[in-house]
């Protein structure tokens, strides 16, 4: 289940990195603009992914309970909700982009680059909303190979078009940072076309026009898991914006380093998110089928694999920080800050990987609110206050330790909630 998703997530992380590499070659201001734009992009992705997690969880539980009609209603109404999400971000892209960048800087070039990049990504976001929902429908029915193909096609389109549109190759005009955004949008549209064709051939779920009209009970069940997932991932927008606000007091270089870190760590985290995407439907299906032994086996296996991946990522960040920064055309100041920051930040990888897998149980059994509580605690209750305090007391170099503090606290909370949820939901199934 998970391996194809992990490959597709790696590809997604790769083309996010490639996107930033080409932007950094255009100018350091463009890289800073793309880094500052990340919170708004993350908010958009949070709504799309969070809703699709709710859709996928409901589909898996219905299929496990042999309720095909309920699964089909969840799939079709999930697409309707995706369209509403797109409409919301068209409005956000048109109205919020420029004021958002002015919160961080009055530098005209930075504000203009960031506004152009963000508006393209948000206004043309319909494809990503629909594509993510269609991929989650496939994953919930056990089809993880076709979503991998979709991601590969979208990534290839993005990677090829990035230099063409940014630097004006092959007869195209030189579009700068706008070209990077347009290349991303083109890749998303290629993905959504392929996703739709694959879902039409899915033998377990059929998208029927009569099921597209929203029903209160289905929407309620989708967002019982989906809304906490939306909030959980959206918290990253607040956290990233807050950390950027702390860092920009020390100049644009720390902001760029933080943006580079997020791109690089996605290459480590994305496979674990892919692992979790395969874990949730397996646990959800076996919860619906009342088979707790397979639930336990799946969770144990996922934790072991996630820990191995995170250990490898930590090792790479410790051994090769200079090489990783060189990929982004880092200047001397960026290299000095980054070579100190990346090894420290990577120490949070292992506890984060374990937490992600354990939280898969919450989403699989329909208690996504617990995942939301964990994310609120980690990013807002612990991380931001810790980063602010460390910056005031010890300066820039101490800010990075806030991530280790937050992830350690998060893992402790996850373990307590996991034990409570297991005793409440899983243990009774053994009787």
CSV table of C-alpha atoms in Angstrom, one decimal:
chain,number,residue,atom,x,y,z
A,1,UNK,CA,0.0,0.0,0.0
A,2,UNK,CA,2.6,2.5,1.1
A,3,UNK,CA,5.6,2.0,-1.2
A,4,UNK,CA,4.0,3.6,-4.3
A,5,UNK,CA,2.7,6.5,-2.2
A,6,UNK,CA,6.2,6.9,-0.7
A,7,UNK,CA,7.7,7.0,-4.1
A,8,UNK,CA,5.2,9.6,-5.3
A,9,UNK,CA,5.8,11.7,-2.2
A,10,UNK,CA,9.5,11.6,-2.8
A,11,UNK,CA,8.9,12.8,-6.3
A,12,UNK,CA,6.7,15.6,-4.9
A,13,UNK,CA,9.5,16.6,-2.5
A,14,UNK,CA,12.0,16.4,-5.3
A,15,UNK,CA,10.2,18.8,-7.6
A,16,UNK,CA,9.5,21.2,-4.7
A,17,UNK,CA,13.3,21.2,-4.2
A,18,UNK,CA,14.0,21.6,-7.9
A,19,UNK,CA,11.5,24.5,-8.0
A,20,UNK,CA,13.5,26.3,-5.3
A,21,UNK,CA,16.8,25.5,-6.9
A,22,UNK,CA,15.8,27.2,-10.1
A,23,UNK,CA,14.3,30.2,-8.2
A,24,UNK,CA,17.5,30.6,-6.3
A,25,UNK,CA,19.4,30.7,-9.5
A,26,UNK,CA,17.2,33.6,-10.6
A,27,UNK,CA,17.9,35.7,-7.5
A,28,UNK,CA,18.2,35.4,-3.7
A,29,UNK,CA,15.3,37.8,-3.4
A,30,UNK,CA,13.1,35.4,-5.4
A,31,UNK,CA,14.1,32.6,-3.1
A,32,UNK,CA,13.2,34.7,0.0
A,33,UNK,CA,9.8,35.6,-1.7
A,34,UNK,CA,9.1,31.9,-2.4
A,35,UNK,CA,10.0,31.1,1.3
A,36,UNK,CA,7.7,33.7,2.6
A,37,UNK,CA,4.9,32.5,0.3
A,38,UNK,CA,5.2,29.0,1.8
A,39,UNK,CA,2.6,29.6,4.6
A,40,UNK,CA,-0.1,30.5,2.2
A,41,UNK,CA,0.7,27.6,-0.1
A,42,UNK,CA,0.7,25.4,3.0
A,43,UNK,CA,-2.7,26.7,4.1
A,44,UNK,CA,-4.1,25.8,0.6
A,45,UNK,CA,-2.5,22.3,0.7
A,46,UNK,CA,-3.8,21.8,4.3
A,47,UNK,CA,-7.4,22.4,3.3
A,48,UNK,CA,-7.0,20.1,0.2
A,49,UNK,CA,-5.1,17.3,2.0
A,50,UNK,CA,-7.1,17.5,5.2
A,51,UNK,CA,-10.5,17.2,3.4
A,52,UNK,CA,-9.2,14.4,1.3
A,53,UNK,CA,-8.0,12.5,4.5
A,54,UNK,CA,-11.5,12.7,5.8
A,55,UNK,CA,-12.9,11.4,2.4
A,56,UNK,CA,-10.3,8.6,2.3
A,57,UNK,CA,-11.0,7.5,5.9
A,58,UNK,CA,-14.7,7.4,5.3
A,59,UNK,CA,-14.3,5.4,2.1
A,60,UNK,CA,-12.0,2.9,3.8
A,61,UNK,CA,-14.3,2.4,6.7
A,62,UNK,CA,-17.4,1.9,4.5
A,63,UNK,CA,-15.5,-0.6,2.3
A,64,UNK,CA,-14.4,-2.5,5.4
A,65,UNK,CA,-18.0,-2.6,6.5
A,66,UNK,CA,-19.1,-3.8,3.0
A,67,UNK,CA,-21.0,-0.5,2.4
A,68,UNK,CA,-20.2,0.4,-1.2
A,69,UNK,CA,-23.0,3.0,-1.5
A,70,UNK,CA,-21.6,4.9,1.5
A,71,UNK,CA,-18.1,4.8,0.0
A,72,UNK,CA,-19.3,6.2,-3.3
A,73,UNK,CA,-21.2,9.0,-1.6
A,74,UNK,CA,-18.1,9.9,0.3
A,75,UNK,CA,-16.0,10.0,-2.9
A,76,UNK,CA,-18.4,12.1,-5.0
A,77,UNK,CA,-19.2,14.6,-2.3
A,78,UNK,CA,-15.5,14.8,-1.6
A,79,UNK,CA,-15.1,16.3,-5.1
A,80,UNK,CA,-17.8,18.8,-4.5
A,81,UNK,CA,-16.1,19.9,-1.3
A,82,UNK,CA,-12.8,20.2,-3.3
A,83,UNK,CA,-14.5,22.7,-5.6
A,84,UNK,CA,-15.7,24.8,-2.7
A,85,UNK,CA,-12.1,24.8,-1.4
A,86,UNK,CA,-10.8,26.1,-4.7
A,87,UNK,CA,-13.3,28.9,-4.7
A,88,UNK,CA,-12.2,30.0,-1.3
A,89,UNK,CA,-8.5,30.2,-2.3
A,90,UNK,CA,-9.3,32.2,-5.5
A,91,UNK,CA,-10.6,34.9,-3.2
A,92,UNK,CA,-7.7,34.6,-0.8
A,93,UNK,CA,-5.2,34.8,-3.7
A,94,UNK,CA,-6.7,37.9,-5.1
A,95,UNK,CA,-7.3,39.8,-1.8
A,96,UNK,CA,-4.7,38.7,0.7
A,97,UNK,CA,-1.4,38.1,-1.2
A,98,UNK,CA,0.0,41.6,-1.2
A,99,UNK,CA,-1.1,42.6,2.4
A,100,UNK,CA,0.4,39.3,3.6
A,101,UNK,CA,3.9,40.1,2.2
A,102,UNK,CA,3.8,43.6,3.6
A,103,UNK,CA,3.5,42.1,7.1
A,104,UNK,CA,7.2,41.0,6.6
A,105,UNK,CA,8.9,43.7,4.5
A,106,UNK,CA,8.4,47.0,2.8
A,107,UNK,CA,11.0,46.1,0.1
A,108,UNK,CA,9.1,46.7,-3.1
A,109,UNK,CA,10.9,43.9,-5.2
A,110,UNK,CA,10.3,41.3,-2.5
A,111,UNK,CA,6.6,42.2,-2.1
A,112,UNK,CA,6.0,42.2,-5.8
A,113,UNK,CA,7.7,38.9,-6.5
A,114,UNK,CA,5.9,37.2,-3.6
A,115,UNK,CA,2.5,38.6,-4.6
A,116,UNK,CA,2.9,37.4,-8.2
A,117,UNK,CA,4.1,34.0,-7.2
A,118,UNK,CA,1.3,33.5,-4.6
A,119,UNK,CA,-1.5,34.7,-6.8
A,120,UNK,CA,-0.6,32.3,-9.6
A,121,UNK,CA,-0.4,29.3,-7.1
A,122,UNK,CA,-3.7,30.1,-5.3
A,123,UNK,CA,-6.0,31.4,-8.0
A,124,UNK,CA,-5.1,28.4,-10.3
A,125,UNK,CA,-5.4,25.9,-7.4
A,126,UNK,CA,-8.5,24.0,-8.7
A,127,UNK,CA,-6.3,21.3,-10.1
A,128,UNK,CA,-4.5,20.5,-6.9
A,129,UNK,CA,-7.8,20.4,-4.9
A,130,UNK,CA,-9.4,17.9,-7.3
A,131,UNK,CA,-6.2,15.9,-7.9
A,132,UNK,CA,-5.5,15.4,-4.2
A,133,UNK,CA,-9.1,14.2,-3.6
A,134,UNK,CA,-9.0,11.8,-6.6
A,135,UNK,CA,-5.6,10.4,-5.4
A,136,UNK,CA,-7.0,9.8,-1.9
A,137,UNK,CA,-10.0,8.0,-3.4
A,138,UNK,CA,-7.7,5.6,-5.2
A,139,UNK,CA,-5.5,5.1,-2.1
A,140,UNK,CA,-8.6,4.4,0.1
A,141,UNK,CA,-9.5,1.5,-2.3
A,142,UNK,CA,-6.1,0.0,-2.2
A,143,UNK,CA,-4.8,1.5,-5.5
A,144,UNK,CA,-1.5,3.2,-4.8
A,145,UNK,CA,0.3,2.6,-8.1
A,146,UNK,CA,-1.9,4.9,-10.2
A,147,UNK,CA,-1.4,7.9,-7.8
A,148,UNK,CA,2.4,7.3,-8.1
A,149,UNK,CA,2.1,7.5,-11.9
A,150,UNK,CA,0.1,10.7,-11.5
A,151,UNK,CA,2.7,12.3,-9.2
A,152,UNK,CA,5.5,11.3,-11.6
A,153,UNK,CA,3.8,12.9,-14.6
A,154,UNK,CA,3.1,16.1,-12.7
A,155,UNK,CA,6.6,16.3,-11.3
A,156,UNK,CA,8.2,15.7,-14.7
A,157,UNK,CA,6.0,18.5,-16.2
A,158,UNK,CA,7.0,20.9,-13.5
A,159,UNK,CA,10.8,20.1,-13.6
A,160,UNK,CA,10.9,20.4,-17.4
A,161,UNK,CA,8.9,23.7,-17.5
A,162,UNK,CA,10.6,25.4,-14.6
A,163,UNK,CA,13.8,26.5,-16.4
A,164,UNK,CA,12.0,27.0,-19.6
A,165,UNK,CA,9.5,29.5,-18.1
A,166,UNK,CA,11.8,31.1,-15.4
A,167,UNK,CA,14.7,31.8,-17.8
A,168,UNK,CA,12.9,32.0,-21.1
A,169,UNK,CA,14.2,29.0,-23.0
A,170,UNK,CA,13.0,27.4,-26.3
A,171,UNK,CA,11.4,30.6,-27.5
A,172,UNK,CA,9.3,31.2,-24.3
A,173,UNK,CA,9.5,34.7,-22.6
A,174,UNK,CA,11.7,35.1,-19.5
A,175,UNK,CA,9.0,35.1,-16.7
A,176,UNK,CA,11.2,34.9,-13.5
A,177,UNK,CA,9.3,33.8,-10.4
A,178,UNK,CA,6.0,33.9,-12.2
A,179,UNK,CA,7.4,31.2,-14.5
A,180,UNK,CA,8.1,29.0,-11.5
A,181,UNK,CA,4.5,29.3,-10.3
A,182,UNK,CA,3.1,28.6,-13.8
A,183,UNK,CA,5.2,25.5,-14.2
A,184,UNK,CA,3.8,24.2,-10.9
A,185,UNK,CA,0.3,24.9,-12.0
A,186,UNK,CA,0.9,23.1,-15.4
A,187,UNK,CA,2.2,20.0,-13.5
A,188,UNK,CA,-0.9,20.0,-11.3
A,189,UNK,CA,-3.2,20.1,-14.4
A,190,UNK,CA,-1.4,17.2,-15.9
A,191,UNK,CA,-1.9,15.3,-12.7
A,192,UNK,CA,-5.6,16.0,-12.4
A,193,UNK,CA,-6.3,14.7,-15.9
A,194,UNK,CA,-4.6,11.4,-15.3
A,195,UNK,CA,-6.2,11.1,-11.9
A,196,UNK,CA,-9.7,11.4,-13.3
A,197,UNK,CA,-9.0,8.8,-16.0
A,198,UNK,CA,-7.7,6.3,-13.4
A,199,UNK,CA,-10.6,6.9,-11.0
A,200,UNK,CA,-13.1,6.2,-13.8
A,201,UNK,CA,-11.6,2.7,-14.1
A,202,UNK,CA,-11.6,2.0,-10.3
A,203,UNK,CA,-13.6,-1.2,-9.7
A,204,UNK,CA,-14.5,-0.4,-6.0
A,205,UNK,CA,-15.9,3.1,-6.2
A,206,UNK,CA,-17.9,4.8,-9.0
A,207,UNK,CA,-18.3,8.5,-9.2
A,208,UNK,CA,-22.0,9.0,-9.8
A,209,UNK,CA,-23.5,12.5,-10.7
A,210,UNK,CA,-26.4,11.9,-8.3
A,211,UNK,CA,-24.0,11.5,-5.4
A,212,UNK,CA,-22.3,14.9,-5.9
A,213,UNK,CA,-25.0,16.9,-4.0
A,214,UNK,CA,-23.9,17.4,-0.4
A,215,UNK,CA,-25.6,15.5,2.4
A,216,UNK,CA,-25.2,16.7,5.9
A,217,UNK,CA,-24.4,13.3,7.4
A,218,UNK,CA,-21.8,12.5,4.9
A,219,UNK,CA,-20.2,15.9,5.1
A,220,UNK,CA,-20.2,15.6,8.9
A,221,UNK,CA,-18.5,12.2,8.8
A,222,UNK,CA,-15.9,13.5,6.3
A,223,UNK,CA,-15.0,16.5,8.5
A,224,UNK,CA,-15.1,14.5,11.7
A,225,UNK,CA,-11.6,13.4,10.5
A,226,UNK,CA,-11.0,16.0,7.8
A,227,UNK,CA,-11.5,19.2,9.8
A,228,UNK,CA,-9.0,18.3,12.5
A,229,UNK,CA,-6.6,17.3,9.7
A,230,UNK,CA,-7.2,20.7,8.0
A,231,UNK,CA,-6.7,22.6,11.3
A,232,UNK,CA,-3.7,20.3,12.2
A,233,UNK,CA,-1.9,21.1,8.9
A,234,UNK,CA,-3.0,24.7,8.8
A,235,UNK,CA,-1.3,25.3,12.1
A,236,UNK,CA,1.9,25.1,10.1
A,237,UNK,CA,0.9,28.3,8.3
A,238,UNK,CA,0.7,30.1,11.6
A,239,UNK,CA,3.9,28.5,12.9
A,240,UNK,CA,5.9,29.2,9.7
A,241,UNK,CA,4.7,32.8,9.6
A,242,UNK,CA,5.6,33.3,13.2
A,243,UNK,CA,9.0,31.8,12.8
A,244,UNK,CA,9.6,33.9,9.7
A,245,UNK,CA,8.6,37.0,11.7
A,246,UNK,CA,11.2,36.1,14.3
A,247,UNK,CA,13.9,35.3,11.8
A,248,UNK,CA,13.4,38.4,9.5
A,249,UNK,CA,14.7,40.6,12.3
A,250,UNK,CA,18.1,39.1,11.5
A,251,UNK,CA,17.8,39.7,7.7
A,252,UNK,CA,16.6,37.8,4.7
A,253,UNK,CA,19.3,35.1,4.9
A,254,UNK,CA,17.8,33.3,8.0
A,255,UNK,CA,14.4,33.4,6.3
A,256,UNK,CA,15.9,31.8,3.2
A,257,UNK,CA,17.7,29.1,5.3
A,258,UNK,CA,14.4,28.3,7.0
A,259,UNK,CA,12.7,28.0,3.6
A,260,UNK,CA,15.5,25.8,2.3
A,261,UNK,CA,15.2,23.6,5.4
A,262,UNK,CA,11.5,23.1,4.7
A,263,UNK,CA,12.2,22.1,1.2
A,264,UNK,CA,14.9,19.7,2.2
A,265,UNK,CA,13.1,18.2,5.2
A,266,UNK,CA,10.2,17.4,2.9
A,267,UNK,CA,12.4,14.9,1.1
A,268,UNK,CA,12.7,13.1,4.5
A,269,UNK,CA,9.2,13.7,5.8
A,270,UNK,CA,7.3,13.0,2.5
A,271,UNK,CA,8.1,9.3,2.5
A,272,UNK,CA,6.8,9.0,6.1
A,273,UNK,CA,3.6,10.9,5.1
A,274,UNK,CA,3.3,8.4,2.3
A,275,UNK,CA,3.8,5.6,4.7
A,276,UNK,CA,1.1,7.0,6.9
A,277,UNK,CA,-1.2,7.4,3.8
A,278,UNK,CA,-0.9,3.7,3.3
A,279,UNK,CA,-1.3,2.9,7.0
A,280,UNK,CA,-4.6,4.9,7.5
A,281,UNK,CA,-6.8,2.9,5.0
A,282,UNK,CA,-5.3,-0.4,6.3
A,283,UNK,CA,-6.0,0.4,9.9
A,284,UNK,CA,-9.4,1.9,9.0
A,285,UNK,CA,-10.5,-1.1,6.9
A,286,UNK,CA,-9.5,-3.6,9.7
A,287,UNK,CA,-11.2,-1.4,12.3
A,288,UNK,CA,-14.4,-1.6,10.2
A,289,UNK,CA,-13.8,-5.4,9.8
A,290,UNK,CA,-13.1,-5.8,13.6
A,291,UNK,CA,-9.6,-7.3,13.1
A,292,UNK,CA,-7.4,-5.6,15.8
A,293,UNK,CA,-4.4,-7.9,15.2
A,294,UNK,CA,-3.8,-6.6,11.7
A,295,UNK,CA,-4.2,-3.1,13.0
A,296,UNK,CA,-1.4,-3.7,15.6
A,297,UNK,CA,0.8,-5.3,13.0
A,298,UNK,CA,0.4,-2.4,10.5
A,299,UNK,CA,1.1,0.2,13.2
A,300,UNK,CA,4.3,-1.6,14.5
A,301,UNK,CA,5.6,-2.0,11.0
A,302,UNK,CA,5.0,1.6,10.1
A,303,UNK,CA,6.8,2.9,13.2
A,304,UNK,CA,9.9,0.8,12.4
A,305,UNK,CA,10.1,1.9,8.8
A,306,UNK,CA,9.5,5.6,9.7
A,307,UNK,CA,12.3,5.4,12.3
A,308,UNK,CA,14.7,4.0,9.8
A,309,UNK,CA,13.9,6.7,7.2
A,310,UNK,CA,14.2,9.5,9.8
A,311,UNK,CA,17.6,8.1,11.0
A,312,UNK,CA,18.9,8.2,7.5
A,313,UNK,CA,17.6,11.8,7.0
A,314,UNK,CA,19.3,12.9,10.3
A,315,UNK,CA,22.6,11.4,9.2
A,316,UNK,CA,22.5,13.2,5.8
A,317,UNK,CA,21.7,16.6,7.5
A,318,UNK,CA,24.7,16.1,9.9
A,319,UNK,CA,27.2,14.9,7.3
A,320,UNK,CA,26.4,17.1,4.2
A,321,UNK,CA,24.9,20.5,5.3
A,322,UNK,CA,27.3,22.3,3.0
A,323,UNK,CA,26.4,20.3,0.0
A,324,UNK,CA,22.6,20.7,0.7
A,325,UNK,CA,22.9,24.4,0.9
A,326,UNK,CA,25.1,24.6,-2.2
A,327,UNK,CA,22.1,23.2,-4.2
A,328,UNK,CA,20.3,26.4,-3.5
A,329,UNK,CA,23.1,28.7,-4.6
A,330,UNK,CA,23.6,29.8,-1.0
A,331,UNK,CA,25.7,32.9,-0.4
A,332,UNK,CA,28.3,33.1,2.4
A,333,UNK,CA,25.8,34.3,5.0
A,334,UNK,CA,23.3,31.7,4.2
A,335,UNK,CA,26.0,29.0,4.3
A,336,UNK,CA,27.2,30.1,7.7
A,337,UNK,CA,23.7,30.1,9.2
A,338,UNK,CA,22.6,27.0,7.4
A,339,UNK,CA,25.6,24.8,8.4
A,340,UNK,CA,24.8,25.5,12.0
A,341,UNK,CA,21.0,25.2,11.7
A,342,UNK,CA,20.5,22.1,9.6
A,343,UNK,CA,22.2,19.5,11.9
A,344,UNK,CA,20.3,20.9,14.9
A,345,UNK,CA,16.9,20.9,13.1
A,346,UNK,CA,17.4,17.3,11.9
A,347,UNK,CA,17.5,16.0,15.5
A,348,UNK,CA,13.7,16.3,15.6
A,349,UNK,CA,13.2,13.9,12.7
A,350,UNK,CA,13.0,10.6,14.6
A,351,UNK,CA,10.5,11.7,17.3
A,352,UNK,CA,8.4,13.3,14.5
A,353,UNK,CA,8.4,10.1,12.4
A,354,UNK,CA,7.1,8.0,15.4
A,355,UNK,CA,4.4,10.6,16.2
A,356,UNK,CA,3.2,10.7,12.6
A,357,UNK,CA,2.6,6.9,12.5
A,358,UNK,CA,1.0,6.7,15.9
A,359,UNK,CA,-1.4,9.5,15.0
A,360,UNK,CA,-2.5,7.4,12.0
A,361,UNK,CA,-4.6,5.4,14.5
A,362,UNK,CA,-6.5,8.5,15.4
A,363,UNK,CA,-7.4,9.4,11.8
A,364,UNK,CA,-8.2,5.7,10.9
A,365,UNK,CA,-10.8,5.2,13.6
A,366,UNK,CA,-12.5,8.6,13.1
A,367,UNK,CA,-10.9,10.6,16.0
A,368,UNK,CA,-8.9,13.1,14.0
A,369,UNK,CA,-9.5,15.7,16.8
A,370,UNK,CA,-6.7,14.0,18.8
A,371,UNK,CA,-4.2,14.7,16.0
A,372,UNK,CA,-5.3,18.3,16.0
A,373,UNK,CA,-4.6,18.6,19.7
A,374,UNK,CA,-1.1,17.3,19.2
A,375,UNK,CA,-0.3,19.7,16.4
A,376,UNK,CA,-1.7,22.7,18.3
A,377,UNK,CA,0.4,21.7,21.3
A,378,UNK,CA,3.6,21.2,19.2
A,379,UNK,CA,3.5,24.2,17.0
A,380,UNK,CA,1.6,26.9,18.9
A,381,UNK,CA,1.8,26.1,22.6
A,382,UNK,CA,5.5,24.9,22.6
A,383,UNK,CA,7.4,25.8,19.4
A,384,UNK,CA,6.5,29.5,18.8
A,385,UNK,CA,6.9,30.6,22.4
A,386,UNK,CA,10.2,28.6,22.7
A,387,UNK,CA,11.5,30.2,19.5
A,388,UNK,CA,10.6,33.7,20.6
A,389,UNK,CA,12.2,33.2,24.1
A,390,UNK,CA,15.4,31.6,22.7
A,391,UNK,CA,15.8,34.4,20.1
A,392,UNK,CA,15.5,37.1,22.9
A,393,UNK,CA,17.8,35.3,25.3
A,394,UNK,CA,20.4,33.7,23.1
A,395,UNK,CA,19.9,35.2,19.6
A,396,UNK,CA,19.5,33.6,16.1
A,397,UNK,CA,21.6,30.5,16.7
A,398,UNK,CA,19.4,29.3,19.6
A,399,UNK,CA,16.1,29.6,17.7
A,400,UNK,CA,16.6,26.2,16.0
A,401,UNK,CA,16.6,24.3,19.3
A,402,UNK,CA,12.9,25.2,19.7
A,403,UNK,CA,12.1,22.6,17.1
A,404,UNK,CA,13.7,19.8,19.2
A,405,UNK,CA,11.9,21.0,22.4
A,406,UNK,CA,8.6,21.0,20.5
A,407,UNK,CA,9.0,17.6,18.9
A,408,UNK,CA,10.0,16.0,22.2
A,409,UNK,CA,7.0,17.4,23.9
A,410,UNK,CA,4.8,16.3,21.0
A,411,UNK,CA,6.0,12.7,21.1
A,412,UNK,CA,5.3,12.5,24.9
A,413,UNK,CA,1.7,13.7,24.3
A,414,UNK,CA,1.1,11.4,21.3
A,415,UNK,CA,2.2,8.4,23.3
A,416,UNK,CA,-0.2,9.2,26.1
A,417,UNK,CA,-3.1,9.8,23.7
A,418,UNK,CA,-2.3,6.7,21.7
A,419,UNK,CA,-2.5,4.5,24.9
A,420,UNK,CA,-5.8,6.1,25.8
A,421,UNK,CA,-7.3,5.7,22.3
A,422,UNK,CA,-6.0,2.1,22.0
A,423,UNK,CA,-7.6,1.1,25.3
A,424,UNK,CA,-10.9,2.8,24.3
A,425,UNK,CA,-11.2,1.7,20.6
A,426,UNK,CA,-8.9,-1.2,19.8
A,427,UNK,CA,-8.6,-3.3,22.9
A,428,UNK,CA,-12.4,-4.0,23.1
A,429,UNK,CA,-12.2,-5.6,19.6
A,430,UNK,CA,-10.2,-8.5,21.1
A,431,UNK,CA,-13.2,-9.7,23.1
